[in-house]
């Protein structure tokens, strides 16, 4: 894994945006793995700005999201489907049929997870974007998740439910389960870029960077992946 620390968020996000824009320009049929949460919002804004200015072409790009809340219809304001369309997909020329997000309202969520996992393995990811939870989770792989795990229906921890409750009217509305790609699926991506900003991520980053992979911190599995780049602001890097 490589680590890059930036003096400010602006430089970090400009750097990250260049990586994604360059990937799309050099490989117009690329498969991008995409993440949700507050961390990628600025990156998506920069991709949209670049699209408007430079007409970077997404018409043959396929995207695969990491996860979706179980039980939320895609039209729900807090579904990751809605998030991705509001932040990115509605503003670039990606084709609807090239967007892949697990269906959190599927009748059989275990089957949906299995089918999505198979699709991921068949299609493969060239460049995967990741954020990190304050407990070190990646996608929705909470501490204790197998480091070679596949896409599945997972339980969210109290910590994650509390962290994510800021997006909902109250904590009781936060789903308790999600469909999430596994750590094993993430490690199959050719390249991975993980972004963390803010002091509240410093502890998780300390447990992630240059350590022996452990299920206690899911992101530590990235130490087993040669093409992982970790982009940090000074605050997220403050405990390294
Ligand atoms: C959610 C997502 C993760 C994301 C994490 C951190 O739990 N499933 O993919 O990395 O939140 O979110 P934030 O970027 O808002 O801190």
PDB file of C-alpha atoms and ligand atoms in Angstrom:
ATOM      1  CA  UNK A   1       0.000   0.000   0.000  1.00  0.00           C
ATOM      2  CA  UNK A   2       1.109   3.549  -0.709  1.00  0.00           C
ATOM      3  CA  UNK A   3       0.161   6.511   1.481  1.00  0.00           C
ATOM      4  CA  UNK A   4      -0.066  10.134   0.467  1.00  0.00           C
ATOM      5  CA  UNK A   5      -0.774  12.887   2.991  1.00  0.00           C
ATOM      6  CA  UNK A   6      -2.110  16.261   1.829  1.00  0.00           C
ATOM      7  CA  UNK A   7      -1.959  19.646   3.548  1.00  0.00           C
ATOM      8  CA  UNK A   8      -5.555  20.348   2.646  1.00  0.00           C
ATOM      9  CA  UNK A   9      -8.666  18.632   1.368  1.00  0.00           C
ATOM     10  CA  UNK A  10      -8.711  20.574  -1.879  1.00  0.00           C
ATOM     11  CA  UNK A  11      -5.364  19.155  -2.997  1.00  0.00           C
ATOM     12  CA  UNK A  12      -6.424  15.678  -1.892  1.00  0.00           C
ATOM     13  CA  UNK A  13      -9.659  15.706  -3.868  1.00  0.00           C
ATOM     14  CA  UNK A  14      -8.021  17.243  -6.954  1.00  0.00           C
ATOM     15  CA  UNK A  15      -5.441  14.441  -6.853  1.00  0.00           C
ATOM     16  CA  UNK A  16      -8.132  11.766  -6.443  1.00  0.00           C
ATOM     17  CA  UNK A  17     -10.233  13.256  -9.252  1.00  0.00           C
ATOM     18  CA  UNK A  18      -7.245  13.167 -11.625  1.00  0.00           C
ATOM     19  CA  UNK A  19      -6.820   9.433 -10.935  1.00  0.00           C
ATOM     20  CA  UNK A  20     -10.463   8.690 -11.789  1.00  0.00           C
ATOM     21  CA  UNK A  21     -10.609  11.012 -14.815  1.00  0.00           C
ATOM     22  CA  UNK A  22      -7.370   9.563 -16.135  1.00  0.00           C
ATOM     23  CA  UNK A  23      -8.733   6.028 -15.724  1.00  0.00           C
ATOM     24  CA  UNK A  24     -11.874   6.897 -17.717  1.00  0.00           C
ATOM     25  CA  UNK A  25      -9.883   8.688 -20.422  1.00  0.00           C
ATOM     26  CA  UNK A  26      -7.284   5.943 -20.893  1.00  0.00           C
ATOM     27  CA  UNK A  27      -9.773   3.089 -20.599  1.00  0.00           C
ATOM     28  CA  UNK A  28     -13.214   4.271 -21.802  1.00  0.00           C
ATOM     29  CA  UNK A  29     -14.688   0.803 -21.094  1.00  0.00           C
ATOM     30  CA  UNK A  30     -13.414   0.767 -17.543  1.00  0.00           C
ATOM     31  CA  UNK A  31     -15.261  -0.733 -14.585  1.00  0.00           C
ATOM     32  CA  UNK A  32     -15.304   1.578 -11.570  1.00  0.00           C
ATOM     33  CA  UNK A  33     -16.137   0.452  -8.045  1.00  0.00           C
ATOM     34  CA  UNK A  34     -17.904   3.318  -6.261  1.00  0.00           C
ATOM     35  CA  UNK A  35     -18.525   4.253  -2.651  1.00  0.00           C
ATOM     36  CA  UNK A  36     -21.028   6.349  -0.712  1.00  0.00           C
ATOM     37  CA  UNK A  37     -20.843   8.353   2.519  1.00  0.00           C
ATOM     38  CA  UNK A  38     -19.716  11.957   2.900  1.00  0.00           C
ATOM     39  CA  UNK A  39     -16.118  11.267   1.897  1.00  0.00           C
ATOM     40  CA  UNK A  40     -16.632  10.797  -1.875  1.00  0.00           C
ATOM     41  CA  UNK A  41     -18.990  13.770  -2.321  1.00  0.00           C
ATOM     42  CA  UNK A  42     -16.244  16.262  -3.208  1.00  0.00           C
ATOM     43  CA  UNK A  43     -14.645  13.792  -5.578  1.00  0.00           C
ATOM     44  CA  UNK A  44     -17.956  13.278  -7.393  1.00  0.00           C
ATOM     45  CA  UNK A  45     -18.401  17.068  -7.604  1.00  0.00           C
ATOM     46  CA  UNK A  46     -15.022  17.331  -9.325  1.00  0.00           C
ATOM     47  CA  UNK A  47     -15.902  14.523 -11.749  1.00  0.00           C
ATOM     48  CA  UNK A  48     -19.132  16.339 -12.620  1.00  0.00           C
ATOM     49  CA  UNK A  49     -17.265  19.653 -13.093  1.00  0.00           C
ATOM     50  CA  UNK A  50     -14.739  17.924 -15.336  1.00  0.00           C
ATOM     51  CA  UNK A  51     -17.531  16.266 -17.324  1.00  0.00           C
ATOM     52  CA  UNK A  52     -19.223  19.634 -17.906  1.00  0.00           C
ATOM     53  CA  UNK A  53     -15.980  21.332 -18.853  1.00  0.00           C
ATOM     54  CA  UNK A  54     -14.097  18.635 -20.744  1.00  0.00           C
ATOM     55  CA  UNK A  55     -16.855  16.214 -21.771  1.00  0.00           C
ATOM     56  CA  UNK A  56     -15.027  13.216 -20.357  1.00  0.00           C
ATOM     57  CA  UNK A  57     -16.993  10.324 -21.811  1.00  0.00           C
ATOM     58  CA  UNK A  58     -18.712   7.866 -19.450  1.00  0.00           C
ATOM     59  CA  UNK A  59     -20.941   6.282 -22.111  1.00  0.00           C
ATOM     60  CA  UNK A  60     -19.045   2.978 -22.014  1.00  0.00           C
ATOM     61  CA  UNK A  61     -18.032   3.044 -18.359  1.00  0.00           C
ATOM     62  CA  UNK A  62     -19.644   0.528 -16.021  1.00  0.00           C
ATOM     63  CA  UNK A  63     -20.012   1.227 -12.304  1.00  0.00           C
ATOM     64  CA  UNK A  64     -20.516  -1.132  -9.388  1.00  0.00           C
ATOM     65  CA  UNK A  65     -21.435   0.217  -5.982  1.00  0.00           C
ATOM     66  CA  UNK A  66     -20.118  -1.359  -2.825  1.00  0.00           C
ATOM     67  CA  UNK A  67     -23.315  -1.654  -0.858  1.00  0.00           C
ATOM     68  CA  UNK A  68     -26.940  -0.750  -0.247  1.00  0.00           C
ATOM     69  CA  UNK A  69     -29.098  -0.569   2.870  1.00  0.00           C
ATOM     70  CA  UNK A  70     -31.451  -3.530   3.285  1.00  0.00           C
ATOM     71  CA  UNK A  71     -35.118  -2.600   3.281  1.00  0.00           C
ATOM     72  CA  UNK A  72     -34.790   0.827   1.641  1.00  0.00           C
ATOM     73  CA  UNK A  73     -36.505   1.266  -1.683  1.00  0.00           C
ATOM     74  CA  UNK A  74     -34.266   2.842  -4.299  1.00  0.00           C
ATOM     75  CA  UNK A  75     -36.521   5.915  -4.242  1.00  0.00           C
ATOM     76  CA  UNK A  76     -35.849   6.432  -0.491  1.00  0.00           C
ATOM     77  CA  UNK A  77     -33.982   9.701   0.126  1.00  0.00           C
ATOM     78  CA  UNK A  78     -31.201   7.860   1.982  1.00  0.00           C
ATOM     79  CA  UNK A  79     -30.797   4.867  -0.308  1.00  0.00           C
ATOM     80  CA  UNK A  80     -27.376   4.636  -1.874  1.00  0.00           C
ATOM     81  CA  UNK A  81     -29.173   4.434  -5.235  1.00  0.00           C
ATOM     82  CA  UNK A  82     -30.583   7.933  -4.627  1.00  0.00           C
ATOM     83  CA  UNK A  83     -27.241   9.203  -3.281  1.00  0.00           C
ATOM     84  CA  UNK A  84     -25.323   8.027  -6.346  1.00  0.00           C
ATOM     85  CA  UNK A  85     -27.842   9.487  -8.793  1.00  0.00           C
ATOM     86  CA  UNK A  86     -27.951  12.841  -6.976  1.00  0.00           C
ATOM     87  CA  UNK A  87     -24.202  13.116  -6.547  1.00  0.00           C
ATOM     88  CA  UNK A  88     -22.954  11.683  -9.835  1.00  0.00           C
ATOM     89  CA  UNK A  89     -25.021   9.625 -12.243  1.00  0.00           C
ATOM     90  CA  UNK A  90     -27.653  12.289 -13.057  1.00  0.00           C
ATOM     91  CA  UNK A  91     -24.902  14.690 -14.094  1.00  0.00           C
ATOM     92  CA  UNK A  92     -22.715  12.580 -16.429  1.00  0.00           C
ATOM     93  CA  UNK A  93     -23.443  10.610 -19.593  1.00  0.00           C
ATOM     94  CA  UNK A  94     -23.362   7.160 -18.002  1.00  0.00           C
ATOM     95  CA  UNK A  95     -25.918   4.698 -19.402  1.00  0.00           C
ATOM     96  CA  UNK A  96     -28.586   3.464 -16.953  1.00  0.00           C
ATOM     97  CA  UNK A  97     -27.844  -0.154 -17.874  1.00  0.00           C
ATOM     98  CA  UNK A  98     -24.181   0.311 -16.939  1.00  0.00           C
ATOM     99  CA  UNK A  99     -24.986   1.307 -13.343  1.00  0.00           C
ATOM    100  CA  UNK A 100     -24.929  -1.555 -10.836  1.00  0.00           C
ATOM    101  CA  UNK A 101     -26.143  -1.207  -7.230  1.00  0.00           C
ATOM    102  CA  UNK A 102     -27.546  -4.038  -5.105  1.00  0.00           C
ATOM    103  CA  UNK A 103     -31.329  -3.932  -4.688  1.00  0.00           C
ATOM    104  CA  UNK A 104     -32.050  -3.362  -0.992  1.00  0.00           C
ATOM    105  CA  UNK A 105     -35.716  -4.184  -1.530  1.00  0.00           C
ATOM    106  CA  UNK A 106     -35.243  -7.548  -3.235  1.00  0.00           C
ATOM    107  CA  UNK A 107     -37.638 -10.247  -1.973  1.00  0.00           C
ATOM    108  CA  UNK A 108     -34.731 -12.503  -1.131  1.00  0.00           C
ATOM    109  CA  UNK A 109     -31.842 -10.333   0.065  1.00  0.00           C
ATOM    110  CA  UNK A 110     -29.439 -13.269   0.481  1.00  0.00           C
ATOM    111  CA  UNK A 111     -30.061 -14.295  -3.124  1.00  0.00           C
ATOM    112  CA  UNK A 112     -29.667 -10.679  -4.288  1.00  0.00           C
ATOM    113  CA  UNK A 113     -26.285 -10.504  -2.516  1.00  0.00           C
ATOM    114  CA  UNK A 114     -25.175 -13.782  -4.088  1.00  0.00           C
ATOM    115  CA  UNK A 115     -26.232 -12.653  -7.568  1.00  0.00           C
ATOM    116  CA  UNK A 116     -24.521  -9.271  -7.164  1.00  0.00           C
ATOM    117  CA  UNK A 117     -21.352 -10.993  -5.942  1.00  0.00           C
ATOM    118  CA  UNK A 118     -21.312 -13.264  -8.993  1.00  0.00           C
ATOM    119  CA  UNK A 119     -21.780 -10.270 -11.284  1.00  0.00           C
ATOM    120  CA  UNK A 120     -18.827  -8.510  -9.646  1.00  0.00           C
ATOM    121  CA  UNK A 121     -16.563 -11.509 -10.077  1.00  0.00           C
ATOM    122  CA  UNK A 122     -17.636 -11.922 -13.717  1.00  0.00           C
ATOM    123  CA  UNK A 123     -17.184  -8.251 -14.608  1.00  0.00           C
ATOM    124  CA  UNK A 124     -14.162  -7.325 -12.432  1.00  0.00           C
ATOM    125  CA  UNK A 125     -13.246  -3.883 -11.093  1.00  0.00           C
ATOM    126  CA  UNK A 126     -10.380  -1.827 -12.508  1.00  0.00           C
ATOM    127  CA  UNK A 127     -10.433   1.009 -10.017  1.00  0.00           C
ATOM    128  CA  UNK A 128     -12.176   0.814  -6.650  1.00  0.00           C
ATOM    129  CA  UNK A 129     -12.953   3.849  -4.505  1.00  0.00           C
ATOM    130  CA  UNK A 130     -13.237   3.349  -0.741  1.00  0.00           C
ATOM    131  CA  UNK A 131     -14.031   5.409   2.324  1.00  0.00           C
ATOM    132  CA  UNK A 132     -13.522   4.073   5.816  1.00  0.00           C
ATOM    133  CA  UNK A 133     -15.809   3.897   8.844  1.00  0.00           C
ATOM    134  CA  UNK A 134     -14.637   5.156  12.228  1.00  0.00           C
ATOM    135  CA  UNK A 135     -14.386   1.488  13.298  1.00  0.00           C
ATOM    136  CA  UNK A 136     -12.287   0.619  10.235  1.00  0.00           C
ATOM    137  CA  UNK A 137     -15.118  -0.805   8.141  1.00  0.00           C
ATOM    138  CA  UNK A 138     -14.891  -0.775   4.357  1.00  0.00           C
ATOM    139  CA  UNK A 139     -18.124  -1.010   2.362  1.00  0.00           C
ATOM    140  CA  UNK A 140     -20.266  -2.449   5.180  1.00  0.00           C
ATOM    141  CA  UNK A 141     -17.724  -5.035   6.311  1.00  0.00           C
ATOM    142  CA  UNK A 142     -17.731  -4.485  10.042  1.00  0.00           C
ATOM    143  CA  UNK A 143     -14.981  -5.625  12.449  1.00  0.00           C
ATOM    144  CA  UNK A 144     -15.041  -9.426  12.592  1.00  0.00           C
ATOM    145  CA  UNK A 145     -15.895  -9.818   8.880  1.00  0.00           C
ATOM    146  CA  UNK A 146     -13.809 -12.455   7.082  1.00  0.00           C
ATOM    147  CA  UNK A 147     -10.907 -10.924   5.193  1.00  0.00           C
ATOM    148  CA  UNK A 148     -11.698 -13.140   2.180  1.00  0.00           C
ATOM    149  CA  UNK A 149     -15.476 -12.617   2.419  1.00  0.00           C
ATOM    150  CA  UNK A 150     -17.909 -12.455  -0.493  1.00  0.00           C
ATOM    151  CA  UNK A 151     -20.913 -10.221  -1.119  1.00  0.00           C
ATOM    152  CA  UNK A 152     -23.562 -10.936   1.499  1.00  0.00           C
ATOM    153  CA  UNK A 153     -26.358  -9.606   3.684  1.00  0.00           C
ATOM    154  CA  UNK A 154     -24.592  -8.153   6.730  1.00  0.00           C
ATOM    155  CA  UNK A 155     -25.510  -6.694  10.119  1.00  0.00           C
ATOM    156  CA  UNK A 156     -24.442  -3.134  10.886  1.00  0.00           C
ATOM    157  CA  UNK A 157     -22.797  -2.461  14.234  1.00  0.00           C
ATOM    158  CA  UNK A 158     -24.226   0.001  16.771  1.00  0.00           C
ATOM    159  CA  UNK A 159     -21.250   2.238  16.026  1.00  0.00           C
ATOM    160  CA  UNK A 160     -22.034   2.383  12.286  1.00  0.00           C
ATOM    161  CA  UNK A 161     -25.770   2.855  12.881  1.00  0.00           C
ATOM    162  CA  UNK A 162     -24.924   5.784  15.180  1.00  0.00           C
ATOM    163  CA  UNK A 163     -22.408   7.269  12.693  1.00  0.00           C
ATOM    164  CA  UNK A 164     -24.879   7.024   9.808  1.00  0.00           C
ATOM    165  CA  UNK A 165     -27.866   8.279  11.809  1.00  0.00           C
ATOM    166  CA  UNK A 166     -26.852  11.840  10.898  1.00  0.00           C
ATOM    167  CA  UNK A 167     -28.395  11.232   7.473  1.00  0.00           C
ATOM    168  CA  UNK A 168     -31.751  10.035   8.869  1.00  0.00           C
ATOM    169  CA  UNK A 169     -34.522  11.779  10.851  1.00  0.00           C
ATOM    170  CA  UNK A 170     -33.712   9.642  13.878  1.00  0.00           C
ATOM    171  CA  UNK A 171     -31.537   6.658  14.746  1.00  0.00           C
ATOM    172  CA  UNK A 172     -34.487   4.216  14.624  1.00  0.00           C
ATOM    173  CA  UNK A 173     -34.835   4.870  10.906  1.00  0.00           C
ATOM    174  CA  UNK A 174     -31.306   3.645  10.120  1.00  0.00           C
ATOM    175  CA  UNK A 175     -31.481   0.160   8.583  1.00  0.00           C
ATOM    176  CA  UNK A 176     -29.833  -2.554  10.700  1.00  0.00           C
ATOM    177  CA  UNK A 177     -28.670  -4.590   7.736  1.00  0.00           C
ATOM    178  CA  UNK A 178     -27.158  -4.025   4.310  1.00  0.00           C
ATOM    179  CA  UNK A 179     -26.054  -5.882   1.230  1.00  0.00           C
ATOM    180  CA  UNK A 180     -22.305  -5.411   1.016  1.00  0.00           C
ATOM    181  CA  UNK A 181     -19.553  -6.688  -1.235  1.00  0.00           C
ATOM    182  CA  UNK A 182     -17.062  -8.686   0.800  1.00  0.00           C
ATOM    183  CA  UNK A 183     -13.478  -7.831   1.654  1.00  0.00           C
ATOM    184  CA  UNK A 184     -12.401 -10.661  -0.656  1.00  0.00           C
ATOM    185  CA  UNK A 185     -14.332  -9.008  -3.521  1.00  0.00           C
ATOM    186  CA  UNK A 186     -12.690  -5.640  -2.805  1.00  0.00           C
ATOM    187  CA  UNK A 187      -9.213  -7.194  -2.831  1.00  0.00           C
ATOM    188  CA  UNK A 188      -9.871  -8.542  -6.361  1.00  0.00           C
ATOM    189  CA  UNK A 189      -9.980  -4.963  -7.730  1.00  0.00           C
ATOM    190  CA  UNK A 190      -6.940  -4.126  -9.847  1.00  0.00           C
ATOM    191  CA  UNK A 191      -6.393  -0.750  -8.162  1.00  0.00           C
ATOM    192  CA  UNK A 192      -7.874   0.673  -4.960  1.00  0.00           C
ATOM    193  CA  UNK A 193      -8.001   4.275  -3.753  1.00  0.00           C
ATOM    194  CA  UNK A 194      -9.072   4.815  -0.140  1.00  0.00           C
ATOM    195  CA  UNK A 195      -9.808   8.363   1.008  1.00  0.00           C
ATOM    196  CA  UNK A 196     -10.004   9.495   4.641  1.00  0.00           C
ATOM    197  CA  UNK A 197     -10.335  13.062   5.907  1.00  0.00           C
ATOM    198  CA  UNK A 198     -10.764  14.412   9.414  1.00  0.00           C
ATOM    199  CA  UNK A 199      -9.566  13.698  12.954  1.00  0.00           C
ATOM    200  CA  UNK A 200     -12.465  11.278  13.525  1.00  0.00           C
ATOM    201  CA  UNK A 201     -10.834   8.910  11.003  1.00  0.00           C
ATOM    202  CA  UNK A 202      -7.319   9.058  12.536  1.00  0.00           C
ATOM    203  CA  UNK A 203      -7.781   6.075  14.868  1.00  0.00           C
ATOM    204  CA  UNK A 204      -9.158   3.859  12.076  1.00  0.00           C
ATOM    205  CA  UNK A 205      -6.281   4.901   9.795  1.00  0.00           C
ATOM    206  CA  UNK A 206      -3.734   4.094  12.492  1.00  0.00           C
ATOM    207  CA  UNK A 207      -5.205   0.576  12.706  1.00  0.00           C
ATOM    208  CA  UNK A 208      -5.149   0.260   8.887  1.00  0.00           C
ATOM    209  CA  UNK A 209      -1.774   1.480   7.692  1.00  0.00           C
ATOM    210  CA  UNK A 210       1.259  -0.811   7.716  1.00  0.00           C
ATOM    211  CA  UNK A 211      -0.170  -3.404  10.068  1.00  0.00           C
ATOM    212  CA  UNK A 212      -0.678  -7.147   9.800  1.00  0.00           C
ATOM    213  CA  UNK A 213      -4.222  -7.674   8.433  1.00  0.00           C
ATOM    214  CA  UNK A 214      -6.680  -8.447  11.190  1.00  0.00           C
ATOM    215  CA  UNK A 215     -10.457  -8.903  11.259  1.00  0.00           C
ATOM    216  CA  UNK A 216     -10.485  -6.359  14.112  1.00  0.00           C
ATOM    217  CA  UNK A 217      -9.954  -3.645  11.486  1.00  0.00           C
ATOM    218  CA  UNK A 218     -11.443  -4.655   8.099  1.00  0.00           C
ATOM    219  CA  UNK A 219      -9.477  -1.967   6.186  1.00  0.00           C
ATOM    220  CA  UNK A 220      -6.209  -3.543   7.381  1.00  0.00           C
ATOM    221  CA  UNK A 221      -6.839  -6.263   4.747  1.00  0.00           C
ATOM    222  CA  UNK A 222      -5.668  -3.690   2.180  1.00  0.00           C
ATOM    223  CA  UNK A 223      -2.098  -4.367   3.334  1.00  0.00           C
ATOM    224  CA  UNK A 224      -2.424  -7.560   1.256  1.00  0.00           C
ATOM    225  CA  UNK A 225      -3.208  -5.563  -1.899  1.00  0.00           C
ATOM    226  CA  UNK A 226      -0.261  -4.235  -3.910  1.00  0.00           C
ATOM    227  CA  UNK A 227      -2.066  -1.480  -5.823  1.00  0.00           C
ATOM    228  CA  UNK A 228      -3.743   0.294  -2.919  1.00  0.00           C
ATOM    229  CA  UNK A 229      -3.289   4.027  -2.531  1.00  0.00           C
ATOM    230  CA  UNK A 230      -4.410   5.709   0.707  1.00  0.00           C
ATOM    231  CA  UNK A 231      -5.094   9.443   0.408  1.00  0.00           C
ATOM    232  CA  UNK A 232      -5.226  11.300   3.734  1.00  0.00           C
ATOM    233  CA  UNK A 233      -5.506  14.830   4.952  1.00  0.00           C
ATOM    234  CA  UNK A 234      -3.266  15.888   7.843  1.00  0.00           C
ATOM    235  CA  UNK A 235      -5.991  15.214  10.424  1.00  0.00           C
ATOM    236  CA  UNK A 236      -6.700  11.653   9.264  1.00  0.00           C
ATOM    237  CA  UNK A 237      -2.924  11.028   9.237  1.00  0.00           C
ATOM    238  CA  UNK A 238      -2.375  12.626  12.653  1.00  0.00           C
ATOM    239  CA  UNK A 239      -1.868   9.356  14.554  1.00  0.00           C
ATOM    240  CA  UNK A 240       0.547   7.760  12.065  1.00  0.00           C
TER     241      UNK A 240
HETATM  242  C1  LIG B   1     -20.798   3.952   5.127  1.00  0.00           C
HETATM  243  C2  LIG B   1     -20.428   3.245   3.821  1.00  0.00           C
HETATM  244  C3  LIG B   1     -18.934   3.143   3.633  1.00  0.00           C
HETATM  245  C4  LIG B   1     -18.280   4.480   3.968  1.00  0.00           C
HETATM  246  C5  LIG B   1     -18.540   4.833   5.391  1.00  0.00           C
HETATM  247  C6  LIG B   1     -17.858   6.112   5.830  1.00  0.00           C
HETATM  248  O1  LIG B   1     -20.920   3.090   6.204  1.00  0.00           O
HETATM  249  N1  LIG B   1     -21.015   1.958   3.706  1.00  0.00           N
HETATM  250  O2  LIG B   1     -18.662   2.749   2.298  1.00  0.00           O
HETATM  251  O3  LIG B   1     -16.898   4.386   3.722  1.00  0.00           O
HETATM  252  O4  LIG B   1     -19.939   4.990   5.533  1.00  0.00           O
HETATM  253  O5  LIG B   1     -18.679   7.194   5.612  1.00  0.00           O
HETATM  254  P1  LIG B   1     -18.248   8.722   5.624  1.00  0.00           P
HETATM  255  O6  LIG B   1     -17.481   8.927   4.367  1.00  0.00           O
HETATM  256  O7  LIG B   1     -19.540   9.458   5.623  1.00  0.00           O
HETATM  257  O8  LIG B   1     -17.445   8.931   6.837  1.00  0.00           O
END
